[in-house]
XYZ file of C-alpha atoms in Angstrom:
569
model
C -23.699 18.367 13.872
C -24.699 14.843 13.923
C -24.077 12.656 16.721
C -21.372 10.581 14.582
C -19.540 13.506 13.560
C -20.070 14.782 17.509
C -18.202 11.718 18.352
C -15.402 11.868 15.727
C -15.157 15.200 16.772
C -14.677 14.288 20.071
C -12.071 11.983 18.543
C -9.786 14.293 16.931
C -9.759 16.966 19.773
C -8.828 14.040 22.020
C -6.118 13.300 19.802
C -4.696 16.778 19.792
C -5.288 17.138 23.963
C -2.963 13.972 23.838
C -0.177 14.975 21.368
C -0.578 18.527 22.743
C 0.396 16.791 26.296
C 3.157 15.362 24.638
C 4.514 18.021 23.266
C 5.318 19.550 26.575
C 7.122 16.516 27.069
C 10.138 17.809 25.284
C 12.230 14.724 23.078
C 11.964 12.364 26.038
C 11.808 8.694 24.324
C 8.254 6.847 24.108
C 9.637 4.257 26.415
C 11.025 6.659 29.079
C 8.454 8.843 30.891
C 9.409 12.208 31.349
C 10.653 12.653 35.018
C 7.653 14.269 37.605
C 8.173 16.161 40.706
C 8.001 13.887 43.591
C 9.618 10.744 44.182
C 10.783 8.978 41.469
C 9.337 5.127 40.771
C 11.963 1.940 41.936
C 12.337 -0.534 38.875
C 9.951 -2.883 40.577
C 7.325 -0.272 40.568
C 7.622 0.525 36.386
C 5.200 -0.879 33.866
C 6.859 -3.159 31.549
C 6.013 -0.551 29.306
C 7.908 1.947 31.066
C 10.606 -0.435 31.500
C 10.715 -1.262 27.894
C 10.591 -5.079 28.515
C 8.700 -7.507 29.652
C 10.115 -10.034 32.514
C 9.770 -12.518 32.639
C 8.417 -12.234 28.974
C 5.545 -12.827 27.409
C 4.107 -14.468 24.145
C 2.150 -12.609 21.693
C 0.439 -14.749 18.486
C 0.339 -13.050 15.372
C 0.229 -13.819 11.502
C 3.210 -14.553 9.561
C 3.098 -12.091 6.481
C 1.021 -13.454 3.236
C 2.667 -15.596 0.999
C 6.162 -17.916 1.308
C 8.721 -16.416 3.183
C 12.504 -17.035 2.602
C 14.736 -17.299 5.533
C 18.546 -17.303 5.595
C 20.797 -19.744 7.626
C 18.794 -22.340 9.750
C 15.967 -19.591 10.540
C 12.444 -20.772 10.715
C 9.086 -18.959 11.233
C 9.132 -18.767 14.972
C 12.716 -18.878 15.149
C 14.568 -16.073 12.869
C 16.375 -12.868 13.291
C 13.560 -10.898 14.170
C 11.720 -12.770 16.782
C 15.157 -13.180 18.425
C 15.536 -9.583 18.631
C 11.571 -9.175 19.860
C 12.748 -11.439 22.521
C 15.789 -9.842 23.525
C 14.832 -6.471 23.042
C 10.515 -6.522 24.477
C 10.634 -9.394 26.119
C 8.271 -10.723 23.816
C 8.111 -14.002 22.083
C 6.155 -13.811 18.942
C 4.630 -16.916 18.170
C 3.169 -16.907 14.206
C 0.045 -19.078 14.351
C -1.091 -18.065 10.623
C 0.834 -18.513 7.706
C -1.410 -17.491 5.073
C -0.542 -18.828 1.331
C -1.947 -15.600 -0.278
C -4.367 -13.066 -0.098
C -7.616 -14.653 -0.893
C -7.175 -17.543 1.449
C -5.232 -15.210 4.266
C -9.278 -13.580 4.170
C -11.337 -16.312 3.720
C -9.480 -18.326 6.982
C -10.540 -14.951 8.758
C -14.131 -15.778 7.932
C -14.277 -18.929 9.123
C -12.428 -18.418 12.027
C -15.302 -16.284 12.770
C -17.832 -17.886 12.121
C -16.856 -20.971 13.585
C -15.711 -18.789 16.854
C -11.957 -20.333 16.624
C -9.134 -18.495 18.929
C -8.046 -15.458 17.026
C -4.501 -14.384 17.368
C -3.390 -12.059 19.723
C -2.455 -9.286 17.079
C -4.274 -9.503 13.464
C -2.564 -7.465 10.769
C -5.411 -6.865 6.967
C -4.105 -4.952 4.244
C -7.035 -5.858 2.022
C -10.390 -5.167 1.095
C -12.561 -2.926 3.903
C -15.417 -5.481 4.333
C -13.574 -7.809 5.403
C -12.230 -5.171 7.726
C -15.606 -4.185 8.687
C -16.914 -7.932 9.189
C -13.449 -8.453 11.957
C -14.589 -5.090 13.556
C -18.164 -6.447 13.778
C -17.188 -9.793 15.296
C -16.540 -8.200 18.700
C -13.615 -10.134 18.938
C -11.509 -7.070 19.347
C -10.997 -4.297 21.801
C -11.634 -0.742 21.255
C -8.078 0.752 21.079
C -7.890 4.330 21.885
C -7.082 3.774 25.402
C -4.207 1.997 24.428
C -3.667 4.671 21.682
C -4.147 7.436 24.458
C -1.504 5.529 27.094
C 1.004 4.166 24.389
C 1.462 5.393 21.607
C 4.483 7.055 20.352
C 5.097 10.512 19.521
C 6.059 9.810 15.678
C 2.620 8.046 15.567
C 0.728 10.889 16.895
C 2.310 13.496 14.932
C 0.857 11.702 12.197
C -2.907 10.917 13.687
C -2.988 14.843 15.134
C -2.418 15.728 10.903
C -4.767 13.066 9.896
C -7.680 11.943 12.384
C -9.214 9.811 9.436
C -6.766 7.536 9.178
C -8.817 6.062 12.465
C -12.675 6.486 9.830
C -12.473 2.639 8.194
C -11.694 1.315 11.678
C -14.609 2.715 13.512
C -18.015 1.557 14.628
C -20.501 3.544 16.494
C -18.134 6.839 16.635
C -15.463 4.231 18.286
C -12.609 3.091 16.783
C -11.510 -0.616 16.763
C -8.119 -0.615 14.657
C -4.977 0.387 14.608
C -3.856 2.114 11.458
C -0.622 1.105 10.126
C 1.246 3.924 8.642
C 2.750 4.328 4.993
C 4.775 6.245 3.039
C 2.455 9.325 1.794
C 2.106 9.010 -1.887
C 3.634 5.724 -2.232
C 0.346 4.192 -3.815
C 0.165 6.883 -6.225
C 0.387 5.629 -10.102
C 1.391 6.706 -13.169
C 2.723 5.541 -16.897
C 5.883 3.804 -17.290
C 7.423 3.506 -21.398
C 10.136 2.190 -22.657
C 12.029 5.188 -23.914
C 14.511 3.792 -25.638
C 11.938 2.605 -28.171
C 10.539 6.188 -28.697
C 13.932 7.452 -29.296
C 14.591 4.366 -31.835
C 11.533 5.871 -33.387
C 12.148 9.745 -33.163
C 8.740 9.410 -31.001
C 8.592 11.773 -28.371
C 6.691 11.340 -24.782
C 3.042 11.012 -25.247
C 1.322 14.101 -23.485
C -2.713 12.735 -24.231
C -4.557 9.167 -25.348
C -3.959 10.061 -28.951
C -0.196 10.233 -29.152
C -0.215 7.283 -26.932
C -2.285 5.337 -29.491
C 0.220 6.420 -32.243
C 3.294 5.229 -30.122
C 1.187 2.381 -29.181
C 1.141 1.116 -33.381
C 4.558 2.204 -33.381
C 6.024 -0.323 -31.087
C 4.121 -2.957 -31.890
C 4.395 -2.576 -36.271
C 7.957 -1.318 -35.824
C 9.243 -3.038 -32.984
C 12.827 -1.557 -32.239
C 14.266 -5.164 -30.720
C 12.917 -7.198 -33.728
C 10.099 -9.224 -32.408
C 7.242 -9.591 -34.994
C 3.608 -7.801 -34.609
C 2.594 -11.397 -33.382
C 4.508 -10.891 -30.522
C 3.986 -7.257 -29.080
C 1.476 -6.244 -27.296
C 2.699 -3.081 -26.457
C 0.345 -2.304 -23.401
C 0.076 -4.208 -20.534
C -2.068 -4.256 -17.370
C -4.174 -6.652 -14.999
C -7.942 -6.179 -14.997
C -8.418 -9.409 -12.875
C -8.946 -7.556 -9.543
C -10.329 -3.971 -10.876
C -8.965 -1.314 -13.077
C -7.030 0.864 -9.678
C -4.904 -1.437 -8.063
C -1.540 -1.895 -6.630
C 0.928 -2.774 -9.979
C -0.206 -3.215 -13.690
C -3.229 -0.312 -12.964
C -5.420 1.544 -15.223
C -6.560 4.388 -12.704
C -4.080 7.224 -14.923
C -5.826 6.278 -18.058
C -9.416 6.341 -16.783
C -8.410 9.537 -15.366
C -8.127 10.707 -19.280
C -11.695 10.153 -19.295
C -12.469 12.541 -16.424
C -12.894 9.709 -13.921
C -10.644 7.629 -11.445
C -12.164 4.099 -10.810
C -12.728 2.026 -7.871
C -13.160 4.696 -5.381
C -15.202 7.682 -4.356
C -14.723 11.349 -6.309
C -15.744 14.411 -5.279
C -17.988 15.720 -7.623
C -18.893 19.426 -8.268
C -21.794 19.878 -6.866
C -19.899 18.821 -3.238
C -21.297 15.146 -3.384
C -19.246 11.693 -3.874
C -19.894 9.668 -6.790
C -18.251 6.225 -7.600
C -15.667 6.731 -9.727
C -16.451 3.158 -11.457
C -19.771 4.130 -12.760
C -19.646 7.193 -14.443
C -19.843 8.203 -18.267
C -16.014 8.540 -18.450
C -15.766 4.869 -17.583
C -17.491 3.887 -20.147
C -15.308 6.012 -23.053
C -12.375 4.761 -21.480
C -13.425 1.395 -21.688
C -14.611 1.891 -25.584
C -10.892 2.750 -26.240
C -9.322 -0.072 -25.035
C -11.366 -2.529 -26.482
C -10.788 -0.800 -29.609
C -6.901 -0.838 -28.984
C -7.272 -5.017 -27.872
C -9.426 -5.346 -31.423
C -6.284 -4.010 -32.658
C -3.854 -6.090 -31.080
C -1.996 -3.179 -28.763
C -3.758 -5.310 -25.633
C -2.881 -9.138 -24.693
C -5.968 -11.029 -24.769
C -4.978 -12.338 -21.288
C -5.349 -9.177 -19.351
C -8.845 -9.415 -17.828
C -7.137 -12.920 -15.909
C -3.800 -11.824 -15.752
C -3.205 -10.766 -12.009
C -1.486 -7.539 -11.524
C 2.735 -9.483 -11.115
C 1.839 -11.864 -14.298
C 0.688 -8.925 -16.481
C 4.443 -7.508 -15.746
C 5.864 -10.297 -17.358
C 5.023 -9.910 -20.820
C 6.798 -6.219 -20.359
C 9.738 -8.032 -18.280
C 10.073 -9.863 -21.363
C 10.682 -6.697 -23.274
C 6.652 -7.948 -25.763
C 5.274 -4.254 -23.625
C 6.448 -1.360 -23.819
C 3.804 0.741 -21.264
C 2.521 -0.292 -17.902
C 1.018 1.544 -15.029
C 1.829 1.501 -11.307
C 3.991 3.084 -8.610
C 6.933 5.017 -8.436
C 8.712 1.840 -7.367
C 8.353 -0.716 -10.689
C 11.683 -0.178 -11.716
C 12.928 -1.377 -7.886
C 10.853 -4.456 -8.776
C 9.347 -5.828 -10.458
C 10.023 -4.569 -14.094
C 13.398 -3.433 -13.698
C 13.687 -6.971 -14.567
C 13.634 -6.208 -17.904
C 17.405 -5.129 -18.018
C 18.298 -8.530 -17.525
C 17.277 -9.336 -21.448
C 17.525 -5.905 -22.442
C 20.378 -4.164 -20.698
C 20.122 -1.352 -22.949
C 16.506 -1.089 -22.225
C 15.524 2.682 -20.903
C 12.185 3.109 -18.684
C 10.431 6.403 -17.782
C 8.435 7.947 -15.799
C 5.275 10.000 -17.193
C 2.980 12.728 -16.722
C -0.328 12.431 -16.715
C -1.773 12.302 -20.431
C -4.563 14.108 -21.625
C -7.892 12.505 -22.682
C -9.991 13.926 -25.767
C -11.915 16.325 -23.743
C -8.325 17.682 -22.248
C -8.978 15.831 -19.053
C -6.302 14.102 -16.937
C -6.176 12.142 -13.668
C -5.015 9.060 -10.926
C -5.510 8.670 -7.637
C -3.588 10.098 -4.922
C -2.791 8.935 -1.081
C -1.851 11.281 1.533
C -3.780 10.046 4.179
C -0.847 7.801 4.501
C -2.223 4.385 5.834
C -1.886 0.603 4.670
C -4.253 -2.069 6.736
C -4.649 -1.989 10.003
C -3.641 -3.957 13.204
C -6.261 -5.534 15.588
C -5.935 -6.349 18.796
C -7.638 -9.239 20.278
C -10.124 -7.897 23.280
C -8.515 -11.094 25.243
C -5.077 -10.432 24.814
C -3.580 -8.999 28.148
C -1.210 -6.639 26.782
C -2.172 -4.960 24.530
C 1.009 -2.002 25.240
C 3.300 -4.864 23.395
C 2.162 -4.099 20.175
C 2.946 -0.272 20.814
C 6.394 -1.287 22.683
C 7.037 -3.174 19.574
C 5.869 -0.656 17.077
C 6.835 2.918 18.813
C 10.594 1.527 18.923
C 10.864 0.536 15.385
C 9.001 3.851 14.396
C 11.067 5.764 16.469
C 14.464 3.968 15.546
C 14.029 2.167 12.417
C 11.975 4.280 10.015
C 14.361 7.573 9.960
C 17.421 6.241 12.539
C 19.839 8.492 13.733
C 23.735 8.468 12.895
C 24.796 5.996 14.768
C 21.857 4.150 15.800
C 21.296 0.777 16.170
C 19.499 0.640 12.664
C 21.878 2.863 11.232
C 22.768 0.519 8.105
C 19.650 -1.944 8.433
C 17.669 -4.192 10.607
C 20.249 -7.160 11.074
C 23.933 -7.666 10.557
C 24.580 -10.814 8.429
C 21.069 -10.573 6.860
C 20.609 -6.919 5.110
C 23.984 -5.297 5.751
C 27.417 -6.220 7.172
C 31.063 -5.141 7.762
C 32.994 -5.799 4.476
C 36.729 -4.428 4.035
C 36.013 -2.879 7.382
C 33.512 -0.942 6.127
C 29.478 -1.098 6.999
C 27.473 -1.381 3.932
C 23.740 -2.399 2.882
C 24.419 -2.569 -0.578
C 22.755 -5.913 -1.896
C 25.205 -6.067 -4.698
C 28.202 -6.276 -2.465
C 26.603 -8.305 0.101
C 25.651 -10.954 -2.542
C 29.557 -11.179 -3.828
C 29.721 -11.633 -0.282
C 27.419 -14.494 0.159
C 24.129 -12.360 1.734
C 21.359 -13.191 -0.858
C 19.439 -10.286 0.832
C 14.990 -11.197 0.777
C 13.279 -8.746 2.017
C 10.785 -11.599 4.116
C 13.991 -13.055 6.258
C 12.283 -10.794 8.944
C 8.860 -11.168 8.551
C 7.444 -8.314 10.921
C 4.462 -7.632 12.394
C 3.101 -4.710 10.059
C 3.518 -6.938 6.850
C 5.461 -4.603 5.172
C 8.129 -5.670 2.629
C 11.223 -5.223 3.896
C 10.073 -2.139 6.445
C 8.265 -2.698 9.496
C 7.350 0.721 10.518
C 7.637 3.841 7.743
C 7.056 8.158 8.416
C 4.450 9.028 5.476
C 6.326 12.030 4.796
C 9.927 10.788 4.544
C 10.189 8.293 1.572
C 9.184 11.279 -1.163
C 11.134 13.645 0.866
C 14.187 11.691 0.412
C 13.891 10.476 -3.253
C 13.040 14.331 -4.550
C 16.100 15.436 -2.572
C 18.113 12.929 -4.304
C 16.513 13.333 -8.141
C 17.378 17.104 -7.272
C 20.935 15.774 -7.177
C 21.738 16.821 -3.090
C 24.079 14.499 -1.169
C 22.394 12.051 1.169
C 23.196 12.861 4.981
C 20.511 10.930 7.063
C 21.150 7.180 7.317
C 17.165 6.884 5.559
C 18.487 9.223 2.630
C 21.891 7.002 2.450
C 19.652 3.828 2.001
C 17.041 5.359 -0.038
C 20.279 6.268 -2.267
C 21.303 2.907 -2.760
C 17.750 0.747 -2.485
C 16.095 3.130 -5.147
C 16.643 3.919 -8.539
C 17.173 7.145 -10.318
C 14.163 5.999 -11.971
C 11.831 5.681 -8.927
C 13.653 9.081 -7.724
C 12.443 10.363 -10.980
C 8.866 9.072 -10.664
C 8.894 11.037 -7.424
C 9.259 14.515 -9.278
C 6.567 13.629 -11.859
C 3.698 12.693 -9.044
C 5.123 15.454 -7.340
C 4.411 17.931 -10.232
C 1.293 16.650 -10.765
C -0.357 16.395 -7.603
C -3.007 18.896 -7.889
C -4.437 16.926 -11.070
C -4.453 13.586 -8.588
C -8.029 12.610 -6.387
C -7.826 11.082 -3.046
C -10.558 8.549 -2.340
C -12.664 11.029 -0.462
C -14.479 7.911 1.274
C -12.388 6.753 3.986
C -15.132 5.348 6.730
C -15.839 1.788 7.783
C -17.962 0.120 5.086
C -21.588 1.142 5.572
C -24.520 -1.226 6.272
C -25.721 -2.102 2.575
C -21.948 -1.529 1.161
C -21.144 -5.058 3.897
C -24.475 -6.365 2.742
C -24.159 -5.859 -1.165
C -20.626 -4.534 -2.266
C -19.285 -7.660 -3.497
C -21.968 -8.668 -5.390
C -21.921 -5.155 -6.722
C -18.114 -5.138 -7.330
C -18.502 -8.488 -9.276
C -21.055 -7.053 -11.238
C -18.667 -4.501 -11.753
C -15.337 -6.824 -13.134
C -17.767 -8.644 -15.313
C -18.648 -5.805 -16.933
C -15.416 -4.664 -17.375
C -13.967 -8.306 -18.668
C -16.997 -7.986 -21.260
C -16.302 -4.589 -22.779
C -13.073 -5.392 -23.064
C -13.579 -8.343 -25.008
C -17.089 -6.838 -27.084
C -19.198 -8.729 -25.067
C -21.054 -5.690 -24.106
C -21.655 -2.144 -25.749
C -22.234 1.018 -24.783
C -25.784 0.390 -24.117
C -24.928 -2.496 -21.872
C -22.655 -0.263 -19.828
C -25.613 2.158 -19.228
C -27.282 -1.114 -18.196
C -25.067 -2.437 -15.512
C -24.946 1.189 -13.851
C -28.632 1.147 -13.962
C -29.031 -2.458 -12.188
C -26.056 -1.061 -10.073
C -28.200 1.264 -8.660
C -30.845 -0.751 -8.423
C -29.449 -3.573 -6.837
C -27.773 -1.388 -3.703
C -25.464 0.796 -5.369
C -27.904 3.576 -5.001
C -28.157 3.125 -0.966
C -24.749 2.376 -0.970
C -24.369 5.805 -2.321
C -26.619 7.613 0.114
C -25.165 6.257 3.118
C -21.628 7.487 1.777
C -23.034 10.594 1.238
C -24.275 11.042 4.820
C -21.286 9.454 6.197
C -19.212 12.389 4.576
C -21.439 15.036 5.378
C -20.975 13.805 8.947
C -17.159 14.567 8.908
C -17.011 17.475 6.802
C -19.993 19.931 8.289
């Protein structure tokens, strides 16, 4: 065994030792020890993280979530519904000192706050790309955390890490890990086609099961459009190509997994090795297809700079009739399309079939989205687990009666109307509550959720597209936030799951991949944008793999290799 997988080794069993201590614990709460023999502690000899609460309290500096956030009544940044409850509830005052505009900027203020050795917050929240990740780790700006993991964190959170040690892999340097993985809904990132299916039935079409029948349907809608609009103004398939072909809304991953390959990640291959998905011969048909379907006119011409929310809108504005992404897009953002079209009908679908009988997408179970950091300055660290324990513990799957039984803040995302408690956003906007999901912006920088159980989201929406009653408070708002459609999608990934690949690479980025990836990923889009457009053939594709290689791609490749030997001898 090599000394890095010694040490992750060493991680995992000290993982279990930990949740196996807590399991002997019984159900007592996270912020209660369990009682010892002996005298019991006074108050003024309990941790404030025994206590619960800081006092007198303290501050903590964090980053408001990316983009604009909307707040309700006179609410401002540092001043809203949820840092009034921090307050109240920790004894913590969060004080935002980043308000990043978007994504790119969020990361390139990072940077230079590195390099320029600025004051870092107290707590830094990334949800994007793992160099990045990797370059914050490398700063030495922030502390090792699984002490604090080891003394504070939760049981919910350790049931989780005891299942799946690599959440902690991306976050690690030198067999020690440096971030704090924030947890997601299991299979929440999983994609798959959306159609209009209202159109196929105007057409006597049935579902597309491989590429062919999709290319038929595909001619179809846009030559025989069933709302009227001319072949100038359907494009029938939409997606966003601007930031890869697998990404979060508007993806491509399902159809390059007709070609026996899912992009953008790295794929077990049969001989027990990991090969990027982006590079391999199946990329290349799949690519030959759609250029041939944008030659056609079945593609906008816009796509390759077309971010992944503007490539919705041409299918919002019922010109598209197919789109990729989550089990969510009817939620938002394209059940937006029943505001022109309130007839309009959108599906779910299986996995089609490529010409060599091949199917695919990618898959997440490990369950994770970004990570938090925790400035090595910062005195108290335990605040971020006070903070995050409780709302994992109360919030993400609350108990009848709790104090998140209905939703995070009267007035704001539920209230008492005709005497009865309710979080439906269509009664609480006749009532005046134009519910955003960013009134609270929390720590964790997820929409409208601050803390989530991987396993509960599908758990709940196949229980209700199997047509069961809600009972838990979760299933009760999972029954009115989410769609028979997204319930729907559920099944179908569900079904499927066994033709879905995880990205088998899940460690920090490796020395060359920090060095060279993003001149190798731009290499990458451009090639992409190119094919699309006929800018580059078949040979040409063989070309940029080649000079891939060549230009890192091959080390890159290597060093992933011997990173996942490491954890799986």
């Amino acid at each position: 065994m090599t000394r890095r997988a010694k040490t992750i080794a060493t991680l995992v069993l000290s993982i279990a030792m930990i949740l196996g201590i807590l399991a002997g614990c019984g159900t007592t709460p996270t912020n209660t020890p369990a009682p010892t023999s002996g005298a019991t502690p006074t108050t003024a000899e309990k941790s404030p993280f025994e206590l619960g609460k800081f006092d007198p309290p303290i501050t903590m500096t964090a980053v408001s979530r990316v983009g604009d956030p909307v707040y309700l009544y006179n609410d401002t940044l540092n001043d809203n519904a949820h840092t009034r409850w921090d307050l109240d509830q920790f004894g913590i005052r969060i004080e935002y000192v980043l308000e990043p505009a978007d994504a790119d900027s969020y990361r390139t203020k990072l940077q230079l706050m590195i390099s320029s050795n600025e004051t870092l917050p107290d707590v830094v929240v990334y949800t994007q790309d793992p160099v990045t990740v990797g370059q914050l780790i490398e700063s030495g700006k922030f502390m090792p955390i699984m002490e604090t993991y080891e003394k504070y964190a939760g049981t919910e959170y350790k049931k989780h890490a005891e299942a799946n040690p690599q959440i902690f892999y991306p976050f690690m340097k030198d067999g020690v890990a440096y971030g704090i993985p924030i947890l997601e809904y299991a299979h929440n990132a999983d994609t798959l086609m959306w159609i209009r299916k209202d159109w196929l039935d105007a057409l006597s079409l049935d579902i597309p099961k491989t590429v062919d029948d999709l290319e038929v349907v595909l001619q179809k809608f846009k030559y025989e459009n069933p709302d009227g609009f001319t072949p100038e103004e359907v494009f029938p398939f939409t997606f966003s190509f601007k930031n890869g072909a697998k990404t979060w809304l508007s993806t491509m991953d399902w159809f390059f997994g007709a070609y026996g390959t899912v992009p953008m990640q790295w794929n077990p291959m049969p001989d027990g090795s990991l090969a990027y998905g982006s590079i391999q011969p199946g990329a290349k048909d799949a690519l030959l297809k759609l250029k041939d379907w944008m030659d056609k006119g079945y593609i906008p011409q816009d796509v390759a700079t077309w971010d992944e929310f503007t490539a919705t809108q041409i299918f919002v504005q019922g010109k598209a009739g197919v789109i990729g992404g989550g089990n969510w897009v009817m939620d938002w953002p394209c059940n937006g399309v029943k505001a022109e079209f309130p007839d309009a009908e959108v599906v779910p679908v299986g996995l089609i079939a490529g010409p060599d009988g091949k199917m695919g997408a990618t898959m997440d179970i490990t369950a994770a989205n970004g990570v938090m950091l925790i400035n090595k300055d910062f005195a108290h660290p335990e605040a971020y687990w006070m903070y995050y324990n409780y709302l994992l513990e109360n919030y993400a799957n609350p108990p009848v009666g709790g104090v998140f039984e209905y939703g995070f803040a009267q007035g704001y995302d539920w209230e008492i109307i005709d005497g009865v408690p309710t979080n439906d956003k269509t009664k609480l906007k006749e009532n005046g509550i134009d519910y955003d999901y960013s009134y609270f912006n929390f720590l964790t920088m997820m929409p409208g959720n601050p803390a989530r159980i991987p396993s509960s989201y599908f758990d709940a929406l196949i229980k209700l597209a199997d047509g069961l009653d809600p009972v838990t408070p979760f299933e009760k708002r999972m029954a009115v936030e989410r769609s028979l459609e997204t319930r729907m999608a559920a099944k179908v990934i569900m079904a499927e799951a066994d033709k879905r690949t995880q990205n088998a690479f899940t460690g920090a980025p490796t020395v060359t991949m920090t060095e060279k990836w993003s001149l190798l990923f731009q290499a990458e889009l451009e090639t992409y944008t190119k094919m699309l457009y006929g800018q580059v053939d078949a040979a040409g594709f063989d070309a940029f793999v080649a000079n891939w290689l060549k230009d890192g791609g091959e080390q890159v490749t290597k060093e992933v290799n011997d990173w996942y030997k490491s954890v799986t001898d």
